[in-house]
Coordinates of C-alpha atoms in Angstrom, one line a residue:
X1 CA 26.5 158.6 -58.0
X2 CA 29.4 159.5 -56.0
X3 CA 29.0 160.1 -52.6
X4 CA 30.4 164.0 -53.1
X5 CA 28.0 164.8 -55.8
X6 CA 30.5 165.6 -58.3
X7 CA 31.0 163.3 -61.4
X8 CA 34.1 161.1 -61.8
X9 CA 35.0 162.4 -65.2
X10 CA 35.1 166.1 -64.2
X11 CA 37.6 165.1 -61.5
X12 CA 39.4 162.4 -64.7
X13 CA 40.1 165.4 -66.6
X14 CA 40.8 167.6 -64.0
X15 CA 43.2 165.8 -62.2
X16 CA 45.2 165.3 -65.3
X17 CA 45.5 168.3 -66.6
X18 CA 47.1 169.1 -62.5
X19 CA 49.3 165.6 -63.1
X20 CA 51.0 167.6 -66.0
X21 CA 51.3 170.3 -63.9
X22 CA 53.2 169.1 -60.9
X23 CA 55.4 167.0 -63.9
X24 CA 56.4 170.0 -66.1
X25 CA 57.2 172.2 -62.5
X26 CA 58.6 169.7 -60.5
X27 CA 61.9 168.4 -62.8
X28 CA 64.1 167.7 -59.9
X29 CA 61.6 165.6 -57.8
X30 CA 60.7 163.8 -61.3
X31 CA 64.4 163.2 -61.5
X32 CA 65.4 162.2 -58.0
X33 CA 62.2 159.5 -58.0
X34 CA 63.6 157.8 -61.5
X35 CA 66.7 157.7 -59.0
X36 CA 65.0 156.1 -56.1
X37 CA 63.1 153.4 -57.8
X38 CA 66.8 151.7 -58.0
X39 CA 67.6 151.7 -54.3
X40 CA 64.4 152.3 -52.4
X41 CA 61.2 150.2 -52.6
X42 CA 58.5 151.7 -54.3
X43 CA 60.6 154.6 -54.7
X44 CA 60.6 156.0 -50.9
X45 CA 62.3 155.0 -47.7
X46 CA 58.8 154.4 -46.0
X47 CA 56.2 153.2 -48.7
X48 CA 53.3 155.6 -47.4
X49 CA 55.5 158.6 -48.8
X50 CA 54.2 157.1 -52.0
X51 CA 50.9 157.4 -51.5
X52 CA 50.4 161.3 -51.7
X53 CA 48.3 162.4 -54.8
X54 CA 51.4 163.5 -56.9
X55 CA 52.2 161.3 -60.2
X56 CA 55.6 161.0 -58.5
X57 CA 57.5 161.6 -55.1
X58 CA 57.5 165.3 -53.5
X59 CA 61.3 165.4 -53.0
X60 CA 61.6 168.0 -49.8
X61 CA 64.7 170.2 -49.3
X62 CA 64.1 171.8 -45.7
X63 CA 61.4 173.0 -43.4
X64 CA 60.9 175.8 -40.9
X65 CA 57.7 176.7 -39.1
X66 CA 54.6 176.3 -41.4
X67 CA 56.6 176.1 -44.4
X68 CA 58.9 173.2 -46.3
X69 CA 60.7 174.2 -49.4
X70 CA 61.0 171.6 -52.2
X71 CA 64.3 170.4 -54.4
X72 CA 62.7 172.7 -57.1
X73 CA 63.0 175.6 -54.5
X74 CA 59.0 175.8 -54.2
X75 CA 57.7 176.8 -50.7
X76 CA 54.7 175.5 -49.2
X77 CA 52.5 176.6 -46.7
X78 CA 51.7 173.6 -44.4
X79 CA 49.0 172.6 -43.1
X80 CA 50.0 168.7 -42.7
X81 CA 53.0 168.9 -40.7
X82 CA 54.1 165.8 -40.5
X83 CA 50.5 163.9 -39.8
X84 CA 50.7 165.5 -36.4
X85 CA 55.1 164.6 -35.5
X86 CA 55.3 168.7 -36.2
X87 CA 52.3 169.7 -34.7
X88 CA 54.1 173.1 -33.2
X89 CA 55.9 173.4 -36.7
X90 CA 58.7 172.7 -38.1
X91 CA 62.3 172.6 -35.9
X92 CA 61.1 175.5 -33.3
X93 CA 63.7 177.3 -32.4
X94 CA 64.3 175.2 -28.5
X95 CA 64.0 172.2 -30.4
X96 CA 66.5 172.9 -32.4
X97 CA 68.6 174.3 -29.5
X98 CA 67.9 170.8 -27.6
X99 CA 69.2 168.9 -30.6
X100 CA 72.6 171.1 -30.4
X101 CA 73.1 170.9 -27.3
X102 CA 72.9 167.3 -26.8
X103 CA 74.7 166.0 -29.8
X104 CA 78.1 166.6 -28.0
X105 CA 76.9 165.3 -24.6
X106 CA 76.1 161.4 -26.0
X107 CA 72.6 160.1 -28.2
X108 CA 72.1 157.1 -26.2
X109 CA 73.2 155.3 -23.5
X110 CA 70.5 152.9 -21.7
X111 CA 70.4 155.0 -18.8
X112 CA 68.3 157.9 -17.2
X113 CA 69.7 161.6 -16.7
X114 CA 68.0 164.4 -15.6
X115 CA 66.1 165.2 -18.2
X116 CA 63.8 161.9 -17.7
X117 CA 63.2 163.1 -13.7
X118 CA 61.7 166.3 -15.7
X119 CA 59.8 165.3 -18.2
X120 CA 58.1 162.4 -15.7
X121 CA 57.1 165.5 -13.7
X122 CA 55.7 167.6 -16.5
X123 CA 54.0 164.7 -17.8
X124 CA 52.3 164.2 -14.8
X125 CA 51.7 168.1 -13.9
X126 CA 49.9 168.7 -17.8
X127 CA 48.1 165.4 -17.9
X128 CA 47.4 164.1 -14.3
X129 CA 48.3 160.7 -14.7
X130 CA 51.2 160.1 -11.9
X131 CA 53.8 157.7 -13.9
X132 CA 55.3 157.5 -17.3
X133 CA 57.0 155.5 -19.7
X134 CA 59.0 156.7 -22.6
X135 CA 58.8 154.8 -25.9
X136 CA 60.0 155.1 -29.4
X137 CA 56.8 155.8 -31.1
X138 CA 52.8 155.5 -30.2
X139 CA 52.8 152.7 -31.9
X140 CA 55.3 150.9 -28.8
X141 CA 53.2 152.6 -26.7
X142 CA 50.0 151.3 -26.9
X143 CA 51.6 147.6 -28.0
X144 CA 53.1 147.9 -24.2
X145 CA 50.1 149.4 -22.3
X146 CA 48.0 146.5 -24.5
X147 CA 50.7 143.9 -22.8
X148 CA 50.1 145.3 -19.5
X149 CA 46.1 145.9 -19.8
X150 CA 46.3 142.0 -20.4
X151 CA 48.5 141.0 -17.1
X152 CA 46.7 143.2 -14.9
X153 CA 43.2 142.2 -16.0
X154 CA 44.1 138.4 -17.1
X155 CA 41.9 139.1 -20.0
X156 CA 42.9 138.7 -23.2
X157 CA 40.4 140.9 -25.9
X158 CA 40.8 144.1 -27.2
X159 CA 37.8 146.8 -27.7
X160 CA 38.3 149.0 -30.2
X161 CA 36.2 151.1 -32.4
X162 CA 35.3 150.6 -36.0
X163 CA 37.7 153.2 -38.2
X164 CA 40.5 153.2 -35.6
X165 CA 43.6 153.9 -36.2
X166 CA 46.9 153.1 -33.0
X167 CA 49.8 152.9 -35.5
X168 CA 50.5 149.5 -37.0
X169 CA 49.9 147.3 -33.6
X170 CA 48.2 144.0 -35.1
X171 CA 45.7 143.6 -32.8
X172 CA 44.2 147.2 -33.8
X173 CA 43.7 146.2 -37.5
X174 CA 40.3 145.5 -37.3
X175 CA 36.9 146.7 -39.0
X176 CA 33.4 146.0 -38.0
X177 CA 31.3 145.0 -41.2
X178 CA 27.2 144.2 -40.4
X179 CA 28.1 143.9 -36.6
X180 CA 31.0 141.0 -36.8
X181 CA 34.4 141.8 -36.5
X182 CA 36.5 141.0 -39.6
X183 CA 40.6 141.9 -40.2
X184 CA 41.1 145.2 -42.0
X185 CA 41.3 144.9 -45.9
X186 CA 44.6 144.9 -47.4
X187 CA 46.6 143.5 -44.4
X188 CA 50.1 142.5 -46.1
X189 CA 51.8 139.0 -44.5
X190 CA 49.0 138.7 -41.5
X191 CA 49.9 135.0 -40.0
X192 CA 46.8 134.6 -37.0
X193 CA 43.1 135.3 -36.8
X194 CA 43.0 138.8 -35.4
X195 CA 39.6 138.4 -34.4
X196 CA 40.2 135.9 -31.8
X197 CA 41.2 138.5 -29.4
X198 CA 39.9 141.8 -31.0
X199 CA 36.5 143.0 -30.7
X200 CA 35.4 146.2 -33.2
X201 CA 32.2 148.0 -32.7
X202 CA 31.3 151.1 -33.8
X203 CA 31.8 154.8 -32.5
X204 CA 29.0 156.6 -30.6
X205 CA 27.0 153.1 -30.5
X206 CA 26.6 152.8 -26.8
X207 CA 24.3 149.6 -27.2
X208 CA 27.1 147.7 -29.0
X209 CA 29.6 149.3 -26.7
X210 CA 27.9 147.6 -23.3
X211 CA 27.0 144.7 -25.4
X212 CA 30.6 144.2 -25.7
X213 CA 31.8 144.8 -22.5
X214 CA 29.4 142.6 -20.8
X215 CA 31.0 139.2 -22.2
X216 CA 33.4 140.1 -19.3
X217 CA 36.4 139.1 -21.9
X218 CA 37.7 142.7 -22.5
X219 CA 40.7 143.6 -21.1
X220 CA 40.9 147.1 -22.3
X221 CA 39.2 149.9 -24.5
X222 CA 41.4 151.7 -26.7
X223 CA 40.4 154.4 -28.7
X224 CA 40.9 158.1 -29.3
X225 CA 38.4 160.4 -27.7
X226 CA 37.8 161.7 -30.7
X227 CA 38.2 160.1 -34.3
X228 CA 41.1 161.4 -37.0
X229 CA 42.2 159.2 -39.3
X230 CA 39.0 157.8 -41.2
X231 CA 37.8 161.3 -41.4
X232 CA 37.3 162.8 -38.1
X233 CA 34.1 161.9 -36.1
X234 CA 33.8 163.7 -33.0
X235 CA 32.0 161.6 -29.8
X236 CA 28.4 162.3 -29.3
X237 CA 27.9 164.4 -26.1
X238 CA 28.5 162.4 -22.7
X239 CA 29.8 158.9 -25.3
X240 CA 33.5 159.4 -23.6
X241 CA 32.1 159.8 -20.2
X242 CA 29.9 156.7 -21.0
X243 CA 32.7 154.7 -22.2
X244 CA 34.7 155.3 -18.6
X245 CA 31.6 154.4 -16.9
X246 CA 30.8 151.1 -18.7
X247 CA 34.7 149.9 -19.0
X248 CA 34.5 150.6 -14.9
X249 CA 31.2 148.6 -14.6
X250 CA 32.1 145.5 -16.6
X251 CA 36.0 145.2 -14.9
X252 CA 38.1 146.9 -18.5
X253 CA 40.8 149.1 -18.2
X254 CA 40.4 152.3 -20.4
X255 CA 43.2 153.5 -22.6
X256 CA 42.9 156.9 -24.6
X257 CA 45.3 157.7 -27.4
X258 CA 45.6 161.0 -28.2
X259 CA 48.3 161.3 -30.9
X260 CA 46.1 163.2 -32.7
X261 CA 43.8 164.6 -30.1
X262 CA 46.9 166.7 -28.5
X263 CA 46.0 169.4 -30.9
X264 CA 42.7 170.1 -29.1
X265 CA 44.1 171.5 -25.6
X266 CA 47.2 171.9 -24.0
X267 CA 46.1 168.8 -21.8
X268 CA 44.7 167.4 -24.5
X269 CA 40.8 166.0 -24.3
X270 CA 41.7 164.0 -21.1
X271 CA 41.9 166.5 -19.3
X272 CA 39.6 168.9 -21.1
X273 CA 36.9 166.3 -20.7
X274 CA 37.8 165.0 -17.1
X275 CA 38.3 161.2 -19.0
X276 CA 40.3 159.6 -16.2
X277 CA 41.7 157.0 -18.3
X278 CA 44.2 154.2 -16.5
X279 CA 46.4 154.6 -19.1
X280 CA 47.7 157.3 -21.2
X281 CA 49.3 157.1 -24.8
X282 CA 50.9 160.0 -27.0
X283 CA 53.7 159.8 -29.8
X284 CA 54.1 161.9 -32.4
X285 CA 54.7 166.0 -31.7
X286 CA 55.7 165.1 -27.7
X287 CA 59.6 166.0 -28.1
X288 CA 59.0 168.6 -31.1
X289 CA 59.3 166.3 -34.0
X290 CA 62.2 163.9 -32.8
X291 CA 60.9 160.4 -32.7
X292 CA 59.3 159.3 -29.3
X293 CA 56.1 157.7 -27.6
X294 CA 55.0 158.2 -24.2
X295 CA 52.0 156.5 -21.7
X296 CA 51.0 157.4 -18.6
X297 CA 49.5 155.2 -16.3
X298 CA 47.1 155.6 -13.0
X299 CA 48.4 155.2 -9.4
X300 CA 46.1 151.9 -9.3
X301 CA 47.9 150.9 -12.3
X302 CA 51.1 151.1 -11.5
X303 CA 50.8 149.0 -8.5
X304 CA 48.9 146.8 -10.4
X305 CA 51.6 146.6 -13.2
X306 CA 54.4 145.7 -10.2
X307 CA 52.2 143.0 -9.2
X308 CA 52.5 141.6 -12.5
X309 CA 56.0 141.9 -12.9
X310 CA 56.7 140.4 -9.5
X311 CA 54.1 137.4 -11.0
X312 CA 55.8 137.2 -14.0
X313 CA 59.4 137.0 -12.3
X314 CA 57.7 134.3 -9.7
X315 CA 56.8 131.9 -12.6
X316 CA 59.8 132.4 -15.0
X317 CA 62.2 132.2 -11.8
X318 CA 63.7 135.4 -12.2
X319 CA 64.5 134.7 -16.1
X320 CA 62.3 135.9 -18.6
X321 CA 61.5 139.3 -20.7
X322 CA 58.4 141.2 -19.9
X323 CA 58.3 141.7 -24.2
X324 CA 57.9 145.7 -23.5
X325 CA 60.7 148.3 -24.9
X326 CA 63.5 148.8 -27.5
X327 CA 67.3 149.6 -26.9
X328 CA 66.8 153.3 -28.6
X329 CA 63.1 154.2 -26.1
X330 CA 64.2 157.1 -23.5
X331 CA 67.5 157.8 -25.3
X332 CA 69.1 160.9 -24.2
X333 CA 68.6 163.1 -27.6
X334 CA 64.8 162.2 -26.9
X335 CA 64.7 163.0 -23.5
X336 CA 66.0 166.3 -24.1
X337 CA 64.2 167.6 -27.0
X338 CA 60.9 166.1 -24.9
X339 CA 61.8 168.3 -21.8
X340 CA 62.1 171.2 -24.1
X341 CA 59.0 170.8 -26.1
X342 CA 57.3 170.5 -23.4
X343 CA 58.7 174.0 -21.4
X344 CA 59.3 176.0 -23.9
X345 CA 57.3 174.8 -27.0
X346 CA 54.4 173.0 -26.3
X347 CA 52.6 176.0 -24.1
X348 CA 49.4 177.1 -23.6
X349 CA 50.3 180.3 -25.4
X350 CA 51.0 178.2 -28.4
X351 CA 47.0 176.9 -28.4
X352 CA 46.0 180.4 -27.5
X353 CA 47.3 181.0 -31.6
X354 CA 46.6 177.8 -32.7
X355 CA 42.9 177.3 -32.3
X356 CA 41.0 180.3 -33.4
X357 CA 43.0 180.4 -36.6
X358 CA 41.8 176.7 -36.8
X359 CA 38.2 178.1 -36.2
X360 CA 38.8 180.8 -38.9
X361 CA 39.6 178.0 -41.4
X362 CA 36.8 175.9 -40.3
X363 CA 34.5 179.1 -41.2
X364 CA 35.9 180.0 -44.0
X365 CA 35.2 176.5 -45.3
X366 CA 31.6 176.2 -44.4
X367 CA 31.3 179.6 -46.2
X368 CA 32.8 177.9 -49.4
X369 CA 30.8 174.7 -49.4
X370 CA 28.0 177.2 -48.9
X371 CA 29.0 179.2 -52.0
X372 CA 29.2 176.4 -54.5
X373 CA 26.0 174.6 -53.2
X374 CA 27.7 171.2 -51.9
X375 CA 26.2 168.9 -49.2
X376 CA 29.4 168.7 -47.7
X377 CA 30.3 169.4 -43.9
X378 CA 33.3 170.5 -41.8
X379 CA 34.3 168.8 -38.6
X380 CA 36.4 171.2 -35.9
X381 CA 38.5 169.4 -33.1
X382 CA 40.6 172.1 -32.0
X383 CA 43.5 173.2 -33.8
X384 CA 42.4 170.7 -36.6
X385 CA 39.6 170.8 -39.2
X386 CA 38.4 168.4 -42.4
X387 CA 35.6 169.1 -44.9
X388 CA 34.4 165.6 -45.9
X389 CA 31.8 164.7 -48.6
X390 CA 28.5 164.1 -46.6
X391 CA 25.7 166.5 -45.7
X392 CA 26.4 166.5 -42.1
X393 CA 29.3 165.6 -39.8
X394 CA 29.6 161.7 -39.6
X395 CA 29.0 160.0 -36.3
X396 CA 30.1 156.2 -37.2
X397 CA 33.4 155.0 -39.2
X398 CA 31.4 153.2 -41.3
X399 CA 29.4 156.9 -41.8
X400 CA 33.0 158.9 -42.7
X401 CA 34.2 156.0 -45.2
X402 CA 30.9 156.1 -46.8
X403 CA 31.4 159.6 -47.7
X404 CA 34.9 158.9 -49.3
X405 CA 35.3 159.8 -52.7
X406 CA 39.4 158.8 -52.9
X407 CA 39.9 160.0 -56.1
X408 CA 38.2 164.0 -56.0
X409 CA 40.1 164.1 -52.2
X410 CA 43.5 163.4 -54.3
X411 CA 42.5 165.8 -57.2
X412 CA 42.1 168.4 -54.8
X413 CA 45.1 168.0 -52.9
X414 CA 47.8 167.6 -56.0
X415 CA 45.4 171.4 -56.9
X416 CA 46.5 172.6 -53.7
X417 CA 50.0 171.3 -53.9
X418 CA 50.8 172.6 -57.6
X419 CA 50.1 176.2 -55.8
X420 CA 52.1 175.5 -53.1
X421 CA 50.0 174.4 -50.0
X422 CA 49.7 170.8 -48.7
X423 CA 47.4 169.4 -46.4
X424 CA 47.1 165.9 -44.5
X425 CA 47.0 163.2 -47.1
X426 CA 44.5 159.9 -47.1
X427 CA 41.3 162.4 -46.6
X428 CA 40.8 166.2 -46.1
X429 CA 42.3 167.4 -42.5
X430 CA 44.5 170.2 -41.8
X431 CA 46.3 171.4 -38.7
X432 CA 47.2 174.8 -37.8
X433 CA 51.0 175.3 -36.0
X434 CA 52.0 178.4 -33.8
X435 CA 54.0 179.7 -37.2
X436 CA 50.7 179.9 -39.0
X437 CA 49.2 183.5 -39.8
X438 CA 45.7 184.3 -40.8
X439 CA 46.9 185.2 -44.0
X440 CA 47.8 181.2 -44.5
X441 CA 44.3 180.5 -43.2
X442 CA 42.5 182.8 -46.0
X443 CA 45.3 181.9 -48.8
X444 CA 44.0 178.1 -48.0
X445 CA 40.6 178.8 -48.6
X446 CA 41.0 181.5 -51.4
X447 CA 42.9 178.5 -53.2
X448 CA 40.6 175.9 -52.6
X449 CA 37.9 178.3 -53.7
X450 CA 39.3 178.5 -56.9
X451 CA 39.8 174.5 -57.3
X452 CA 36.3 174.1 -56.8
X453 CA 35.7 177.0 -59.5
X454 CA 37.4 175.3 -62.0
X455 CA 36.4 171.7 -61.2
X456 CA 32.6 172.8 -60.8
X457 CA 33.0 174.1 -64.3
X458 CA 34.0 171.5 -66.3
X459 CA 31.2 169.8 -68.4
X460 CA 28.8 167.4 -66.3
X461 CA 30.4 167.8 -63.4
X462 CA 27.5 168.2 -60.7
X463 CA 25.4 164.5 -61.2

């Protein structure tokens, strides 16, 4: 038995009759994949764009707010937007601006301008760390923050939780299977045992959390104060504040990534919980959609991190490379689209829209799981929500990727897409923008309503 209670020959034959579908109204994306597969690997120019639930490649002409337009001059309402890099919708309107404006005045250039003096000050004034780094993507982010956690601790482990996801950094890629930490399946051209420094244990276990800390080997925590990307899991009340307390206790640094999390307030759950991490990472949405990372650090920290580089210059006699940054990390276009996401884009009145119409969806799907009898749930973290295929809310990884069914997720999104609305791919979550109206919400639900109609009525399809 599946784990959503629906049979896997209902969704066989219904996601093949939606395969023809998205094949007989999709001619120019069917044409322009037969065209990639000669000049891009596996079709794409980044092989997740290949892993969507469409027989072939989505081919996208343009985007504005909470709608893309397709080659085949389809729109779509949005509720993916990017995995999070257009949280705030597609090219806002300063965003844009930003880009204009500095594509006359120079991309990149190795050096700071003004626009760096600013956004360190907003930074610090939304998040209340005092110092920041700019980066080209979370991913650098928490790869550096790692480096430094390391130096300033002389530890070498990593803590993470079971299910995580930090971008591609190797130590990260890690699962915790019967209480031993093992590398994450599927790992392509791994050379080293990541479980010689990385430690996985799983979410809202705070048993195996102090049991971890107390081998006094962990350098840091990371995690995400709340759990996206293996189906969200939200912490257990007082679990974050327990995980600041215990990395205190047993001499770890805490690190909070919230890529994701930065939906859920305008100072995301840092600040909305009171976390008081010593560092800081966010990539993604930060400058509106333009590629860039960011991390903050604590006042302790940053004394702690000039230490290290003063130890580091001591020993390599001035000569050396602390292994942190890339050529294109605080360019100029960056730096400016950053300042302007963050005054004129990224404001409180856009979570003000944002999150009831994220509450409206996550009502209107408990009312549909409701009305077609499923034991499925809905997890809400702010201006994001996911229906996953258990009874109730899952508290563990391990829980949330038990409740996978991969092929009735995919069925249901390549439904959605052949009528025009996409959500994020790789499980069920979607993400409400500033450009989204209620009447996206309820076409959303009204649509996924009818999926569940037609799947539900195919023969055999309850088991």
């Amino acid at each position: 038995m599946t784990a959503s209670g629906i049979s896997e020959t209902a969704v066989e034959a219904f996601v093949a009759r939606e395969r023809q579908r998205f094949l007989e109204q999709n001619p120019q994306s069917v044409a322009l994949a037969e065209r990639a597969r000669h000049s891009l690997y596996a079709g794409v120019p980044m092989h997740w764009m290949a892993d969507w639930s469409t027989p072939c490649p989505l081919f996208v002409e343009r985007a504005k707010g909470a709608r893309f337009y397709d080659v085949d001059g389809h729109a779509y309402l949005d509720f993916c937007l990017g995995d999070t890099g257009s949280m705030f919708g597609h090219s806002p309107e300063p965003i844009a601006k930003a880009i204009t404006e500095q594509a006359s005045n120079g991309l990149t250039s190795m050096l700071p301008g003004e626009d760096a003096v600013v956004c360190g000050e907003l930074l610090a004034a939304r998040f209340g760390l005092p110092f920041w780094q700019v980066t080209a993507t979370a991913t650098d982010s928490n790869r550096y923050v790692l480096r430094w956690a390391r130096a300033i601790t002389q530890r070498k482990t990593l803590l993470v939780f079971d299910g995580c996801y930090h971008g591609s950094v190797d130590d990260v890629m890690v699962r915790c299977r019967d209480g031993a930490t093992q590398p994450r399946a599927g790992l392509i051209g791994q050379a080293y045992d990541l479980t010689q420094y990385s430690r996985s244990i799983p979410f809202n276990d705070v048993e195996a959390l102090e049991a971890a800390l107390a081998q006094g080997d962990v350098a840091a925590l990371l995690c995400e104060p709340a759990m996206t990307n293996i189906g969200m899991v939200l912490p257990a009340p007082g679990f974050m504040q327990q995980c600041r307390e215990l990395t205190r206790r047993y001499g770890s640094l805490l690190i909070i990534d919230e890529t994701h999390t930065i939906s859920t307030d305008i100072g995301g759950c840092t600040r909305l919980w009171n976390l008081d991490p010593d560092f800081f990472v966010v990539g993604k949405p930060i400058a509106g959609g333009v590629p860039c990372g960011i991390f903050g650090c604590s006042a302790a920290m940053a004394e702690a991190m000039l230490k290290a580089r003063q130890q580091a210059s001591e020993e390599s006699h001035g000569h050396g490379h602390s292994g942190m940054g890339t050529t294109l990390s605080a360019n100029a276009l960056a730096m400016h689209c950053m300042r302007a996401n963050l005054e004129q884009v990224m404001t409180q009145a856009a979570y003000d829209h944002m999150l009831p119409l994220a509450g409206r969806l996550a009502t209107g799907l408990r009312r549909l799981i409701e009305k077609h009898q499923l034991k499925w749930s809905v997890t809400e973290l702010g201006a994001r929500c996911e229906f996953q295929f258990c009874a109730a809310p899952p508290k563990t990884g391990a829980e949330a990727e038990a409740a996978f069914h991969d092929s009735l997720q995919m069925a249901l999104h390549l439904y959605l897409i052949n009528r025009g609305i996409l959500i994020t791919p790789f499980h069920n979550m979607t993400l409400c923008c500033p450009d989204t109206c209620a009447e996206d919400v309820d076409r959303l639900i009204a649509t996924l309503d009818q999926a569940l109609g037609e799947l539900l009525a195919m023969p055999a399809a309850r088991e």
